[in-house]
C-alpha cells in the first residue's frame, strides 16, 4: 500500500511538469503505464465515437508535428498516459495562420445566416457527444463527471448563443453633419484571431472565444493548454463535421512560447484573445504592441466572498461552497478569500466546516466524487506553500490542511481560520481547495479589504439587505458580482475583469465587440 502510494506520488512528480516537454518521434504511441480499467473503457468509448484526435488541425487536415515530436497527455488522477499528441512550434503555427488568413475572405463573405447555421450545427453535435466530451475532460483535467457534463452544456451554450447573435450584428446610420452627406458605420470582422486557452475549462474557454469570432466572420488559430488538448481537438473535429470550412478553425499545441511568439509576430493575426495567468497575459499584451493587435485578456482573480452579519446562513454556506470548491478551487472566479463579519463568524465557520466535510474526494470518473485532483504537482506545492505561510503567521487549520491519503495530486478540502492581509492566502490566488476565512468588523472595512488587491475579476456578497447589496456591489472594484449566489457565469452575461484581471468581455451581446472593427463610411455630394 505504502509502496503503491509512493509510486503514484513519484508518477505525479515526474508526470505533469509545469511546462510540458516534447518527446522525440521514437517515444510515440507507447504509453508509460497501463491504463486503469475505468479510464481504458472511457477512452474506448471516445475512440469509438471518432473523437480521439491527437494531431493538430491545419487547413482542415489533421497533421503531425513537422519533426514528429509528441507530448504526453496524462490523467492527473492516476498519472497514466492517455495519449501522445503532436508537439508543434512556430512552423506549424505559421502554416495555421496562413490557412486561417486564406480562408478569412470566404468565411467573412458568407451571410450571417450561413455562418449561424454552421455554428448551430456545431452546437448540436457538441450536445449529442456530451458524454464523450465530458469523459475526455474528466480524464485529462480531473474534474468530476458531473462538473464535466456541466461544462459541456456551458461550453456549448456559447456556440448556440453566438449562432443566434451572428444575425444581430448591426451597424448604424448617423444623422448627417452636412446635408449632402450620409454617414454610416459598418461592423466588420477583425480578421485572423489567435486564441490561447488554459487547462481548467478545456472546452468552455475555447467556445467562449471561437463562438463570437466565427459569428463575426473571423477565422481562428486556437492553442489549447498542453495539459488538456484532447477536448479541444475533439471539439474541432465536431466543428469540421458541422461544415465549418477547412482552415476557418485551426488547432496547434506543443511549445507554448514558440506558438505564442509566432502568433504575436504575424502581421496577419489581428487579435489575440487569452485566458490564463496574469504573467503570461502581460507578456502577450507587450508582445502584441509590435504589430498593434487588438487584445482581450481574462487573467487571474482574487475573489472576495463577503458574508455579512445579516446574511441568510444557509444561502451563504451553499453559495460560498459553490464559489470556492468548484473544480477543486481551480477557477479564476473561485472565492479566494471568504470575509466573514464578526457577529456571524463562529456560526458561519461551523456550518461551513460541516458542509465542506461532506465533499467526496476521488477520481472524477466515480459517481460519488465531488472533488477531483489538482492539475499537477506544482499546483499542490503552491497550496502547501500558502498553507505553511498562513500557519506560520498565526492562521489556524479548521479542516484538512494536507495532501489527501489517495496520493497523486489529491488535496484535502481545507478551511483556514483567522487569515489576515499579510498572508499569501489573502494576497494571491491559491487555485486549490483551500477556503481562507478572514474576519472583519464593518462594511467599510470589508469593502477596503475586498479591493485591496491588483485583481478584479469576480466578487460575491451575502446579505439580506437590499440597500447594502447595491452599496457594496457598486463599491467593489470587480467585473462580476454575485449577490447571494456563488455560481454566476452564463453565456448571456458579460464575463471579464478590471485592474490586472484583464481587458475586454466574453459572452453576451458585448462579447462580439471584441472581434469587430468599426468602419465609418461618409457618402458625399448626394445633392
Ligand atoms: P495556467 O497557470 O493557468 O496554466 P498559463 O498562463 O501558464 O496559465 O497558461 C495558459 C495558456 O497559455 C496555456 O495554453 C499555456 O500553454 C499558454 N502559454 C504559457 N506560456 C505562454 C507563452 N509564453 N506564450 C504563449 N502562450 C503561453
Coordinates of C-alpha atoms and ligand atoms in Angstrom, one line a residue:
X1 CA 0.0 0.0 0.0
X2 CA 2.7 2.4 1.1
X3 CA 4.8 1.4 -1.9
X4 CA 1.9 1.9 -4.3
X5 CA 1.3 5.3 -2.9
X6 CA 4.9 6.2 -3.1
X7 CA 4.9 5.1 -6.8
X8 CA 1.8 7.1 -7.5
X9 CA 3.4 10.1 -5.8
X10 CA 6.6 9.6 -7.9
X11 CA 4.5 9.4 -11.1
X12 CA 2.7 12.6 -10.2
X13 CA 6.0 14.3 -9.5
X14 CA 7.6 13.3 -12.8
X15 CA 4.5 13.2 -14.9
X16 CA 2.8 16.6 -15.0
X17 CA 5.6 19.2 -15.4
X18 CA 4.9 22.9 -15.2
X19 CA 5.8 23.2 -18.8
X20 CA 5.1 20.1 -20.7
X21 CA 8.1 18.8 -22.7
X22 CA 8.1 17.5 -26.2
X23 CA 9.4 14.0 -26.8
X24 CA 11.3 12.7 -29.9
X25 CA 9.4 10.7 -32.5
X26 CA 10.6 7.3 -31.1
X27 CA 8.5 7.7 -28.0
X28 CA 5.3 8.0 -29.9
X29 CA 2.3 5.8 -29.1
X30 CA 3.9 3.7 -26.3
X31 CA 2.3 4.8 -23.0
X32 CA 4.5 4.6 -19.9
X33 CA 2.0 2.7 -17.8
X34 CA -1.1 0.6 -18.4
X35 CA -4.4 2.3 -18.2
X36 CA -6.9 1.6 -15.4
X37 CA -10.0 -0.3 -16.4
X38 CA -12.3 2.7 -16.0
X39 CA -10.0 5.0 -18.0
X40 CA -9.5 2.4 -20.6
X41 CA -13.2 1.9 -21.1
X42 CA -13.8 5.6 -21.3
X43 CA -11.0 6.0 -23.9
X44 CA -12.5 3.2 -25.9
X45 CA -15.9 5.0 -25.9
X46 CA -14.2 8.2 -27.1
X47 CA -12.2 6.4 -29.8
X48 CA -15.3 4.5 -31.0
X49 CA -17.1 7.9 -31.4
X50 CA -14.1 9.0 -33.6
X51 CA -13.3 11.8 -31.1
X52 CA -9.8 10.7 -30.0
X53 CA -7.7 13.1 -32.1
X54 CA -4.0 13.5 -31.3
X55 CA -2.8 15.6 -34.3
X56 CA -3.0 19.3 -34.8
X57 CA -5.6 20.7 -37.3
X58 CA -4.2 22.9 -40.0
X59 CA -6.3 23.9 -43.1
X60 CA -8.8 21.1 -42.4
X61 CA -6.0 18.4 -42.3
X62 CA -5.0 16.5 -39.2
X63 CA -1.2 16.8 -39.1
X64 CA 1.7 15.6 -37.0
X65 CA 4.3 18.0 -35.7
X66 CA 6.7 18.5 -38.7
X67 CA 9.6 17.0 -36.7
X68 CA 7.4 14.1 -35.5
X69 CA 7.7 15.1 -31.9
X70 CA 4.9 14.4 -29.4
X71 CA 3.8 15.3 -26.0
X72 CA 2.2 13.1 -23.4
X73 CA -1.3 13.9 -22.1
X74 CA -1.8 12.4 -18.6
X75 CA -4.6 11.7 -16.3
X76 CA -4.0 13.8 -13.1
X77 CA -6.0 11.3 -11.0
X78 CA -3.7 8.4 -11.9
X79 CA -0.6 9.6 -13.7
X80 CA -1.4 7.2 -16.6
X81 CA -0.6 8.4 -20.1
X82 CA -3.8 8.9 -22.1
X83 CA -2.3 9.8 -25.4
X84 CA 0.6 11.3 -27.2
X85 CA -0.3 14.4 -29.1
X86 CA 1.7 16.4 -31.7
X87 CA 4.1 18.8 -30.2
X88 CA 4.1 21.7 -32.5
X89 CA 6.0 25.0 -32.8
X90 CA 6.5 28.1 -34.9
X91 CA 6.5 26.4 -38.4
X92 CA 3.1 24.7 -37.8
X93 CA 1.7 27.9 -36.3
X94 CA 2.8 29.9 -39.3
X95 CA 1.0 27.4 -41.6
X96 CA -2.1 27.5 -39.4
X97 CA -2.1 31.3 -39.6
X98 CA -1.7 31.2 -43.4
X99 CA -4.6 28.8 -43.6
X100 CA -6.8 31.0 -41.4
X101 CA -5.8 34.0 -43.4
X102 CA -6.6 32.5 -46.8
X103 CA -10.0 31.3 -45.5
X104 CA -10.9 34.6 -44.0
X105 CA -12.2 36.2 -47.2
X106 CA -14.6 33.4 -48.0
X107 CA -15.8 32.8 -44.4
X108 CA -16.4 36.5 -43.8
X109 CA -18.2 36.9 -47.0
X110 CA -20.8 34.3 -46.1
X111 CA -24.1 35.7 -45.0
X112 CA -24.6 35.9 -41.2
X113 CA -27.4 33.3 -41.6
X114 CA -25.0 30.9 -43.3
X115 CA -22.4 31.3 -40.5
X116 CA -25.2 31.0 -37.9
X117 CA -26.4 27.7 -39.4
X118 CA -22.9 26.2 -39.3
X119 CA -22.4 27.3 -35.7
X120 CA -25.8 25.9 -34.7
X121 CA -24.9 22.5 -36.3
X122 CA -21.7 22.5 -34.3
X123 CA -23.7 23.2 -31.1
X124 CA -26.0 20.3 -31.9
X125 CA -23.0 17.9 -32.4
X126 CA -21.4 19.0 -29.2
X127 CA -24.6 18.3 -27.3
X128 CA -25.1 14.9 -29.0
X129 CA -21.5 14.0 -28.0
X130 CA -21.9 15.3 -24.5
X131 CA -20.8 12.2 -22.7
X132 CA -17.6 11.6 -24.7
X133 CA -16.5 15.2 -24.3
X134 CA -17.2 15.1 -20.6
X135 CA -15.2 11.8 -20.3
X136 CA -12.3 13.4 -22.1
X137 CA -12.4 16.4 -19.8
X138 CA -12.5 14.2 -16.6
X139 CA -9.7 12.1 -17.9
X140 CA -7.3 14.9 -18.9
X141 CA -8.3 17.6 -16.4
X142 CA -9.6 15.6 -13.4
X143 CA -12.9 17.4 -12.8
X144 CA -15.8 15.2 -11.6
X145 CA -18.0 13.9 -14.4
X146 CA -21.0 15.9 -13.1
X147 CA -18.9 19.1 -13.5
X148 CA -17.6 18.0 -16.8
X149 CA -21.1 17.4 -18.2
X150 CA -22.0 20.9 -16.8
X151 CA -19.0 22.3 -18.7
X152 CA -20.2 20.7 -22.0
X153 CA -23.5 22.4 -21.6
X154 CA -21.8 25.7 -20.6
X155 CA -19.3 25.5 -23.4
X156 CA -21.9 24.6 -26.0
X157 CA -24.1 27.5 -24.8
X158 CA -21.6 30.0 -26.2
X159 CA -21.8 28.4 -29.7
X160 CA -25.6 28.4 -29.5
X161 CA -25.7 32.0 -28.3
X162 CA -23.3 33.3 -30.9
X163 CA -25.0 31.4 -33.6
X164 CA -28.1 33.5 -32.8
X165 CA -26.1 36.7 -32.2
X166 CA -24.4 36.4 -35.6
X167 CA -27.6 37.7 -37.2
X168 CA -27.8 40.7 -34.9
X169 CA -24.5 42.4 -35.6
X170 CA -26.0 45.8 -36.7
X171 CA -24.2 48.9 -37.9
X172 CA -25.5 52.4 -37.6
X173 CA -26.7 55.3 -39.7
X174 CA -25.6 58.6 -38.1
X175 CA -27.6 61.8 -38.7
X176 CA -25.5 63.7 -41.2
X177 CA -23.5 66.8 -40.3
X178 CA -23.8 68.3 -43.8
X179 CA -27.0 68.0 -45.8
X180 CA -25.4 66.4 -48.9
X181 CA -23.8 63.6 -46.9
X182 CA -24.8 60.3 -45.4
X183 CA -22.8 58.8 -42.6
X184 CA -22.7 55.0 -42.0
X185 CA -21.0 52.7 -39.5
X186 CA -20.2 49.2 -40.5
X187 CA -19.1 46.4 -38.2
X188 CA -16.6 44.2 -39.8
X189 CA -14.7 41.1 -38.5
X190 CA -11.2 42.0 -37.2
X191 CA -9.5 39.2 -39.2
X192 CA -7.4 36.2 -38.0
X193 CA -7.7 35.6 -34.3
X194 CA -5.1 33.8 -32.1
X195 CA -6.9 32.2 -29.2
X196 CA -4.7 30.8 -26.3
X197 CA -6.6 28.9 -23.6
X198 CA -5.9 27.2 -20.2
X199 CA -6.5 23.7 -18.9
X200 CA -9.1 24.4 -16.2
X201 CA -12.1 24.7 -18.7
X202 CA -10.8 22.7 -21.6
X203 CA -13.9 23.2 -23.7
X204 CA -15.7 26.4 -22.5
X205 CA -12.7 28.7 -22.7
X206 CA -12.4 27.7 -26.4
X207 CA -16.0 28.1 -27.3
X208 CA -16.3 31.4 -25.5
X209 CA -13.7 32.8 -27.9
X210 CA -14.3 30.8 -31.0
X211 CA -18.1 31.2 -31.0
X212 CA -18.1 35.0 -31.2
X213 CA -15.1 35.1 -33.5
X214 CA -16.7 32.8 -36.1
X215 CA -20.0 34.5 -35.7
X216 CA -18.4 37.8 -36.7
X217 CA -16.7 36.3 -39.7
X218 CA -13.2 35.9 -38.2
X219 CA -11.1 32.8 -38.6
X220 CA -9.1 31.4 -35.7
X221 CA -5.9 29.6 -34.7
X222 CA -6.5 28.0 -31.3
X223 CA -3.7 27.0 -28.9
X224 CA -5.2 24.9 -26.1
X225 CA -3.3 24.0 -23.0
X226 CA -0.8 21.2 -23.4
X227 CA -2.4 19.6 -20.4
X228 CA -5.8 19.3 -22.0
X229 CA -5.6 19.3 -25.8
X230 CA -7.8 16.2 -26.3
X231 CA -11.1 18.0 -25.6
X232 CA -10.0 20.9 -27.8
X233 CA -9.2 18.5 -30.7
X234 CA -12.4 16.6 -30.3
X235 CA -14.4 19.8 -30.4
X236 CA -12.5 20.9 -33.5
X237 CA -13.4 17.6 -35.1
X238 CA -17.1 18.2 -34.4
X239 CA -16.7 21.7 -36.0
X240 CA -15.4 20.1 -39.2
X241 CA -18.3 17.7 -39.1
X242 CA -20.6 20.6 -38.7
X243 CA -19.4 22.0 -42.0
X244 CA -17.3 24.8 -40.7
X245 CA -15.0 25.1 -43.7
X246 CA -11.4 23.8 -43.6
X247 CA -9.0 26.5 -42.4
X248 CA -11.6 28.5 -40.6
X249 CA -10.7 26.8 -37.3
X250 CA -7.2 25.6 -36.8
X251 CA -5.6 24.0 -33.7
X252 CA -1.9 23.8 -32.8
X253 CA -0.4 22.8 -29.5
X254 CA 3.1 22.0 -28.1
X255 CA 5.8 24.5 -27.4
X256 CA 3.7 27.3 -25.9
X257 CA 6.3 30.2 -26.1
X258 CA 7.1 29.3 -29.7
X259 CA 3.5 29.2 -30.8
X260 CA 2.7 32.3 -28.8
X261 CA 5.6 34.2 -30.5
X262 CA 4.6 33.0 -34.0
X263 CA 1.1 34.4 -33.3
X264 CA 2.4 37.7 -31.9
X265 CA 4.9 38.3 -34.7
X266 CA 2.5 37.6 -37.5
X267 CA 1.0 40.7 -39.2
X268 CA -1.9 38.5 -40.4
X269 CA -3.0 37.8 -36.8
X270 CA -5.1 40.9 -35.9
X271 CA -6.3 39.9 -32.5
X272 CA -5.1 37.9 -29.5
X273 CA -7.6 36.5 -27.1
X274 CA -6.2 34.8 -24.0
X275 CA -7.4 33.2 -20.8
X276 CA -4.7 32.2 -18.3
X277 CA -2.2 33.5 -15.8
X278 CA -1.6 37.2 -15.3
X279 CA 2.1 36.8 -16.0
X280 CA 1.6 35.2 -19.5
X281 CA -1.2 37.7 -20.2
X282 CA 1.2 40.6 -19.6
X283 CA 3.7 39.0 -22.0
X284 CA 1.1 38.6 -24.7
X285 CA -0.1 42.2 -24.3
X286 CA 3.5 43.5 -24.5
X287 CA 4.2 41.2 -27.5
X288 CA 1.1 42.5 -29.3
X289 CA 2.4 46.0 -29.3
X290 CA 4.8 45.5 -32.1
X291 CA 2.1 44.7 -34.6
X292 CA -0.6 46.7 -32.7
X293 CA -3.1 43.8 -32.3
X294 CA -6.4 44.0 -30.6
X295 CA -6.1 42.2 -27.2
X296 CA -8.5 40.7 -24.8
X297 CA -7.2 39.1 -21.6
X298 CA -9.0 37.1 -19.0
X299 CA -6.5 36.7 -16.2
X300 CA -6.2 35.7 -12.6
X301 CA -8.6 36.8 -9.9
X302 CA -8.5 37.1 -6.1
X303 CA -12.2 36.9 -5.5
X304 CA -13.6 38.1 -2.1
X305 CA -16.7 36.4 -0.8
X306 CA -18.2 38.7 1.8
X307 CA -20.6 37.2 4.4
X308 CA -22.3 39.9 6.3
X309 CA -24.0 39.5 9.8
X310 CA -27.4 39.9 8.1
X311 CA -26.8 37.1 5.6
X312 CA -29.1 34.0 5.4
X313 CA -26.6 31.5 6.7
X314 CA -27.8 28.6 4.6
X315 CA -27.6 30.7 1.4
X316 CA -24.2 32.0 2.4
X317 CA -22.8 28.5 3.1
X318 CA -24.2 27.0 -0.1
X319 CA -23.0 29.9 -2.2
X320 CA -19.5 30.0 -0.6
X321 CA -19.2 26.3 -1.1
X322 CA -20.1 26.5 -4.8
X323 CA -17.9 29.6 -5.3
X324 CA -14.9 28.0 -3.6
X325 CA -14.8 24.3 -4.4
X326 CA -15.9 24.1 -8.0
X327 CA -13.2 22.3 -10.0
X328 CA -11.4 21.8 -6.7
X329 CA -10.8 25.5 -6.4
X330 CA -9.2 25.8 -9.8
X331 CA -11.1 28.5 -11.5
X332 CA -10.3 32.2 -11.8
X333 CA -13.7 33.1 -10.3
X334 CA -13.3 30.8 -7.3
X335 CA -13.8 32.6 -3.9
X336 CA -10.2 33.1 -2.8
X337 CA -10.9 35.0 0.5
X338 CA -14.1 34.5 2.5
X339 CA -14.5 37.6 4.5
X340 CA -16.9 37.0 7.4
X341 CA -18.4 39.7 9.7
X342 CA -17.6 39.1 13.4
X343 CA -21.2 38.7 14.5
X344 CA -21.7 35.6 12.3
X345 CA -18.1 34.3 12.1
X346 CA -18.4 31.4 14.5
X347 CA -21.8 30.3 13.3
X348 CA -20.8 30.5 9.6
X349 CA -17.5 28.8 10.3
X350 CA -19.0 25.8 11.9
X351 CA -21.8 25.4 9.3
X352 CA -19.2 25.8 6.5
X353 CA -16.9 23.1 8.1
X354 CA -19.9 20.7 8.2
X355 CA -20.7 21.4 4.5
X356 CA -17.1 21.0 3.3
X357 CA -16.6 17.8 5.3
X358 CA -19.3 16.2 3.1
X359 CA -17.3 16.8 -0.1
X360 CA -16.1 13.5 -1.5
X361 CA -12.6 13.4 -2.9
X362 CA -11.7 10.9 -5.6
X363 CA -11.3 10.1 -9.3
X364 CA -13.7 12.1 -11.3
X365 CA -14.9 9.0 -13.1
X366 CA -16.5 7.8 -9.9
X367 CA -20.0 9.0 -9.5
X368 CA -19.7 9.9 -5.8
X369 CA -16.8 12.3 -6.4
X370 CA -17.2 16.0 -6.0
X371 CA -13.5 16.9 -5.6
X372 CA -11.0 15.7 -8.2
X373 CA -7.2 16.0 -8.1
X374 CA -5.3 19.2 -8.7
X375 CA -3.8 19.6 -12.2
X376 CA -0.2 18.7 -11.3
X377 CA 2.4 18.5 -8.6
X378 CA 3.3 22.2 -8.9
X379 CA -0.2 23.1 -8.0
X380 CA -0.1 21.0 -4.8
X381 CA 3.3 22.5 -3.9
X382 CA 1.8 26.0 -4.3
X383 CA -1.1 25.1 -2.0
X384 CA 1.4 23.8 0.6
X385 CA 3.5 26.9 0.4
X386 CA 0.4 29.1 1.0
X387 CA -0.8 26.9 3.9
X388 CA 2.7 27.0 5.6
X389 CA 2.9 30.7 5.1
X390 CA -0.6 31.2 6.7
X391 CA 0.1 28.9 9.7
X392 CA 3.5 30.5 10.4
X393 CA 1.7 33.9 10.6
X394 CA -1.0 32.8 13.0
X395 CA -3.8 31.3 11.0
X396 CA -5.4 28.1 12.2
X397 CA -6.4 25.0 10.1
X398 CA -10.0 24.2 10.8
X399 CA -10.3 21.4 8.3
X400 CA -8.0 19.5 6.1
X401 CA -4.6 21.2 5.5
X402 CA -2.6 18.4 3.9
X403 CA -2.3 16.0 0.9
X404 CA -5.2 13.5 0.7
X405 CA -4.5 9.9 1.5
X406 CA -5.3 9.0 -2.1
X407 CA -1.9 10.3 -3.0
X408 CA -1.1 11.7 -6.5
X409 CA -2.2 15.4 -6.6
X410 CA -5.3 14.9 -4.4
X411 CA -5.5 17.5 -1.6
X412 CA -7.9 17.6 1.3
X413 CA -10.7 20.2 1.1
X414 CA -9.4 22.7 3.6
X415 CA -10.6 25.6 5.7
X416 CA -8.2 28.0 7.3
X417 CA -9.4 30.4 10.0
X418 CA -8.2 33.9 11.1
X419 CA -6.5 34.7 7.8
X420 CA -5.1 38.3 7.6
X421 CA -3.9 40.6 4.8
X422 CA -0.2 39.8 5.3
X423 CA -0.7 36.2 4.2
X424 CA -0.2 34.7 0.7
X425 CA -3.7 33.2 1.0
X426 CA -5.1 36.8 1.2
X427 CA -2.8 38.4 -1.4
X428 CA -2.6 35.8 -4.2
X429 CA -4.8 33.2 -5.9
X430 CA -4.3 29.8 -4.3
X431 CA -6.0 27.9 -7.1
X432 CA -6.8 24.9 -4.9
X433 CA -9.4 23.6 -2.5
X434 CA -8.5 25.9 0.3
X435 CA -11.0 28.3 1.9
X436 CA -9.4 31.1 3.9
X437 CA -11.8 32.8 6.4
X438 CA -11.0 36.4 7.1
X439 CA -12.9 38.1 10.0
X440 CA -14.0 41.8 9.6
X441 CA -16.0 44.3 11.7
X442 CA -17.6 46.9 9.4
X443 CA -19.0 47.1 5.9
X444 CA -16.4 49.8 5.2
X445 CA -13.6 47.5 6.3
X446 CA -14.9 44.6 4.2
X447 CA -15.0 46.8 1.0
X448 CA -11.5 48.1 1.7
X449 CA -10.2 44.5 2.2
X450 CA -12.0 43.2 -0.8
X451 CA -10.5 46.0 -3.0
X452 CA -7.0 45.7 -1.5
X453 CA -5.6 43.7 -4.5
X454 CA -4.4 44.2 -8.0
X455 CA -7.0 41.7 -9.2
X456 CA -10.6 42.5 -10.1
X457 CA -12.5 39.6 -11.7
X458 CA -15.3 38.1 -9.5
X459 CA -16.7 39.1 -6.1
X460 CA -19.5 37.6 -4.0
X461 CA -21.6 39.1 -1.2
X462 CA -24.1 37.5 1.1
X463 CA -26.6 39.8 2.8
X464 CA -30.4 40.1 3.2
X465 CA -30.3 43.9 3.0
X466 CA -31.3 45.3 -0.4
X467 CA -29.6 48.8 0.2
X468 CA -26.4 47.0 1.2
X469 CA -26.5 44.8 -1.9
X470 CA -26.5 47.9 -4.0
X471 CA -24.0 49.9 -1.9
X472 CA -21.4 47.1 -1.8
X473 CA -21.9 45.9 -5.4
X474 CA -21.2 49.4 -6.6
X475 CA -18.2 49.9 -4.4
X476 CA -16.5 46.6 -5.4
X477 CA -13.8 47.1 -8.0
X478 CA -14.7 43.9 -9.9
X479 CA -16.0 42.9 -13.2
X480 CA -18.6 40.4 -11.9
X481 CA -20.5 40.5 -8.6
X482 CA -22.7 37.6 -7.2
X483 CA -25.3 38.7 -4.7
X484 CA -26.5 35.8 -2.6
X485 CA -25.3 33.5 -5.4
X486 CA -22.0 31.6 -5.9
X487 CA -22.3 30.4 -9.5
X488 CA -22.9 33.3 -11.8
X489 CA -21.2 32.6 -15.1
X490 CA -23.6 32.4 -18.1
X491 CA -23.3 32.9 -21.8
X492 CA -25.9 35.7 -21.8
X493 CA -23.9 38.0 -19.3
X494 CA -20.5 39.7 -19.8
X495 CA -17.6 38.0 -18.2
X496 CA -14.3 39.8 -17.6
X497 CA -12.2 41.7 -15.1
X498 CA -10.9 45.1 -14.2
X499 CA -7.4 46.1 -12.9
X500 CA -4.9 43.3 -13.6
X501 CA -7.6 40.7 -14.1
X502 CA -7.8 41.7 -17.8
X503 CA -9.2 43.5 -20.7
X504 CA -12.5 43.0 -22.6
X505 CA -15.6 41.0 -22.0
X506 CA -16.6 37.5 -23.2
X507 CA -20.0 36.1 -23.7
X508 CA -23.3 38.1 -24.1
X509 CA -24.1 40.8 -26.7
X510 CA -20.9 42.6 -25.6
X511 CA -18.7 39.7 -26.4
X512 CA -18.9 40.2 -30.1
X513 CA -17.4 43.7 -29.9
X514 CA -14.0 42.2 -29.2
X515 CA -14.0 40.6 -32.7
X516 CA -15.2 43.6 -34.7
X517 CA -13.8 46.7 -36.1
X518 CA -15.9 49.8 -36.8
X519 CA -15.7 51.3 -40.2
X520 CA -17.1 54.8 -40.8
X521 CA -18.3 55.5 -44.4
X522 CA -19.0 59.0 -45.5
X523 CA -21.0 59.3 -48.7
X524 CA -20.7 62.8 -50.1
X525 CA -22.1 65.0 -52.8
X526 CA -25.5 63.5 -52.6
X527 CA -27.5 66.6 -53.7
Ligands
LIG1 P1 -2.0 28.4 -16.1 O1 -1.2 28.7 -14.9 O2 -3.5 28.5 -15.8 O3 -1.6 27.1 -16.8 P2 -0.7 29.8 -18.2 O4 -0.9 31.3 -18.4 O5 0.6 29.3 -17.9 O6 -1.8 29.6 -17.1 O7 -1.3 29.0 -19.4 C1 -2.4 29.4 -20.1 C2 -2.2 29.2 -21.6 O8 -1.1 30.0 -22.0 C3 -1.8 27.7 -21.9 O9 -2.3 27.4 -23.2 C4 -0.3 27.8 -22.0 O10 0.3 26.8 -22.8 C5 -0.1 29.2 -22.7 N1 1.2 29.8 -22.5 C6 2.1 29.7 -21.5 N2 3.2 30.4 -21.7 C7 3.0 31.0 -22.9 C8 3.7 31.9 -23.8 N3 4.9 32.4 -23.4 N4 3.2 32.3 -24.9 C9 2.0 31.9 -25.3 N5 1.2 31.1 -24.6 C10 1.7 30.6 -23.4

